[in-house]
PDB file of C-alpha atoms in Angstrom:
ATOM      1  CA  UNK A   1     -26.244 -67.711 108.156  1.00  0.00           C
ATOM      2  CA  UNK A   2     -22.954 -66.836 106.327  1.00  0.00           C
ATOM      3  CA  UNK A   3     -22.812 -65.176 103.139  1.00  0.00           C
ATOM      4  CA  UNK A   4     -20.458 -66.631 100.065  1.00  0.00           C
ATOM      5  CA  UNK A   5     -18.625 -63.774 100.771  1.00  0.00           C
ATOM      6  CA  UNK A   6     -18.101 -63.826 104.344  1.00  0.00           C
ATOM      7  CA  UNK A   7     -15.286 -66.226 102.780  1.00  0.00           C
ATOM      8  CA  UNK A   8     -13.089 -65.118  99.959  1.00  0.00           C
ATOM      9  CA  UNK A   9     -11.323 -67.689  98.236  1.00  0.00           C
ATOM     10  CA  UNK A  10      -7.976 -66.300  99.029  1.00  0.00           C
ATOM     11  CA  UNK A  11      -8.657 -66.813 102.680  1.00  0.00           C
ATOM     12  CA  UNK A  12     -10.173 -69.934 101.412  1.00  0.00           C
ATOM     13  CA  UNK A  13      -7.162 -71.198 100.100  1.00  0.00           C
ATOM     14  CA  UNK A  14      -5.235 -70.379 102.887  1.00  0.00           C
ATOM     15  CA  UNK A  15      -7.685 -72.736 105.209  1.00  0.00           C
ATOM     16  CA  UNK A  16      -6.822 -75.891 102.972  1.00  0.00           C
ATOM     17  CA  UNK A  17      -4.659 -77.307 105.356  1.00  0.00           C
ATOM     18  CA  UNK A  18      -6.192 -76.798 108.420  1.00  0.00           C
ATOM     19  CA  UNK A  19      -9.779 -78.084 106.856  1.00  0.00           C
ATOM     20  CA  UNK A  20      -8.252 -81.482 105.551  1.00  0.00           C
ATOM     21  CA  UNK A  21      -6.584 -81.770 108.920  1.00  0.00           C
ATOM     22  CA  UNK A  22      -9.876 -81.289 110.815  1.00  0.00           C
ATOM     23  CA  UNK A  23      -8.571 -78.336 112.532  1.00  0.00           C
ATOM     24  CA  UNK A  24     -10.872 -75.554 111.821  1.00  0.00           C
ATOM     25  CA  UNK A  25     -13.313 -74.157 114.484  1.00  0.00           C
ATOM     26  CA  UNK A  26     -17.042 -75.293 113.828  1.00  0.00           C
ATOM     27  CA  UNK A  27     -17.948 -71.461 112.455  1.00  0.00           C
ATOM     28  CA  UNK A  28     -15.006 -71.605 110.435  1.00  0.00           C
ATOM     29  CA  UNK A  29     -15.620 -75.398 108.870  1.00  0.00           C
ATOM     30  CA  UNK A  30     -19.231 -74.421 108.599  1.00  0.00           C
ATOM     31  CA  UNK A  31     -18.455 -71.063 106.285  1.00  0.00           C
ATOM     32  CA  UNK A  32     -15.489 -73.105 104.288  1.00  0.00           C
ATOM     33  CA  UNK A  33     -17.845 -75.565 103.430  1.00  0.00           C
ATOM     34  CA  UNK A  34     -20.619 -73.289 102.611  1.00  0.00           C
ATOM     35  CA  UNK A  35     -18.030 -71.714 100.294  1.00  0.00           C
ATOM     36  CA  UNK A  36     -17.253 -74.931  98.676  1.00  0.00           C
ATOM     37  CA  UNK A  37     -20.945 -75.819  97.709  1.00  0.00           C
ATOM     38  CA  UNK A  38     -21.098 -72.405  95.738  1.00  0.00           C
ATOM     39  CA  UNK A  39     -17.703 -71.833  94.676  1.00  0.00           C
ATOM     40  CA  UNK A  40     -16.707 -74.361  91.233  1.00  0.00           C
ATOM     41  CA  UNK A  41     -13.156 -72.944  91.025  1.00  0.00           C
ATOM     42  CA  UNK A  42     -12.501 -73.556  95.361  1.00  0.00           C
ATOM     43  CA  UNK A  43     -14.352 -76.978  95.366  1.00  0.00           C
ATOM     44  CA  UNK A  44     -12.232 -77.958  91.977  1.00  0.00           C
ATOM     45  CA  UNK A  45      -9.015 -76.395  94.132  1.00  0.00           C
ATOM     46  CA  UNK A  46     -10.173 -78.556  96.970  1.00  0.00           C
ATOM     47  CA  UNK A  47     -10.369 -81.602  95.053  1.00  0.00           C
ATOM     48  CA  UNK A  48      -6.666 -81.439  93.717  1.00  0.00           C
ATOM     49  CA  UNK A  49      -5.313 -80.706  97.012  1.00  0.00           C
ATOM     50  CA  UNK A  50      -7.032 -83.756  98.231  1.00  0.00           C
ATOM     51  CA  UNK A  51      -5.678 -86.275  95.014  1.00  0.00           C
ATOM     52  CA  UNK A  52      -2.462 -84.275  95.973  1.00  0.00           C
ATOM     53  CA  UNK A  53      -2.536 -86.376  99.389  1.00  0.00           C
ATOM     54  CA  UNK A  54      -3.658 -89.198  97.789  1.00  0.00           C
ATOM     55  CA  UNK A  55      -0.496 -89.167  95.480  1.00  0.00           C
ATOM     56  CA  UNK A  56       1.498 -88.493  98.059  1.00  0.00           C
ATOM     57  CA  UNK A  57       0.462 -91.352 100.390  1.00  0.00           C
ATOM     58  CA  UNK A  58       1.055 -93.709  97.385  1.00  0.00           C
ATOM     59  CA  UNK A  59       4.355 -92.213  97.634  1.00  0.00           C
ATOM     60  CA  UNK A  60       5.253 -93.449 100.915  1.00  0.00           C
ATOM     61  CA  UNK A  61       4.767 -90.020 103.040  1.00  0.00           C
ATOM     62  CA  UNK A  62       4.170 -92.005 105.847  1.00  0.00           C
ATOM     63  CA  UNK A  63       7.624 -92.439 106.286  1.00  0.00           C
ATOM     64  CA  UNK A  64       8.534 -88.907 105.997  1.00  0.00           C
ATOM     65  CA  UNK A  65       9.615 -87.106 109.466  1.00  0.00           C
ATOM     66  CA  UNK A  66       7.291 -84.837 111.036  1.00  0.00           C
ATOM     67  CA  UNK A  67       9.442 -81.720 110.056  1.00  0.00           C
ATOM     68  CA  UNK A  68      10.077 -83.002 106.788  1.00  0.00           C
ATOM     69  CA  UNK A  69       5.486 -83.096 106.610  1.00  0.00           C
ATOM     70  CA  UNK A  70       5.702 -79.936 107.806  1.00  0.00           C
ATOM     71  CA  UNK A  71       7.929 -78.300 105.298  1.00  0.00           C
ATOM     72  CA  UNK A  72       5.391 -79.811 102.206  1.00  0.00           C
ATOM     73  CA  UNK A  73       2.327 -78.529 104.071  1.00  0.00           C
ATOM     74  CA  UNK A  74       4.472 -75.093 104.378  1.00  0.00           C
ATOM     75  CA  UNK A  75       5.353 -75.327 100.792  1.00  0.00           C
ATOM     76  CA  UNK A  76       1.766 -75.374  99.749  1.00  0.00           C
ATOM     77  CA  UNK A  77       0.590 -72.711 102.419  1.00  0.00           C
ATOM     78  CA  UNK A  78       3.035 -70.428 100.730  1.00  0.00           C
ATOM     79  CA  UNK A  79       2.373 -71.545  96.905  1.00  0.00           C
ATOM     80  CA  UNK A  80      -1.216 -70.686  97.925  1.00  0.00           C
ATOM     81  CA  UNK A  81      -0.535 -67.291  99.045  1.00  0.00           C
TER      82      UNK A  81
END
């Protein structure tokens, strides 16, 4: 079984992404989520990143074009790192 720290929250943070978009490995998803259920500050990070998407979609993303999706996901790859 994975440790808390087998996942730092930097690396964490850098996984957002790929965990909303059901994209991590089933090792990986299984230690991010561990990580989440012990980690306040990741799970409240977590959290905004999701009402984030929820804003957005309110928004009208939907009609965005897929490079124009890809850019904002970039953007918040990079203002995680």
């Amino acid at each position: 079984m994975p440790e808390l720290d087998d996942l730092p929250c930097q690396e964490l943070v850098e996984l957002v992404t790929a965990y909303l978009d059901d994209e991590l490995d089933a090792e990986t998803q299984t230690r991010f989520e561990q990580h989440i259920a012990h980690c306040s500050g990741c799970a409240n990070y977590l959290q905004q990143f999701r009402q984030t998407i929820s804003l957005l979609g309110s928004l009208g993303v939907e009609r965005l074009s897929v490079h124009g999706l890809s850019n904002i996901r970039r953007a918040f790859r990079d203002w995680a790192s």
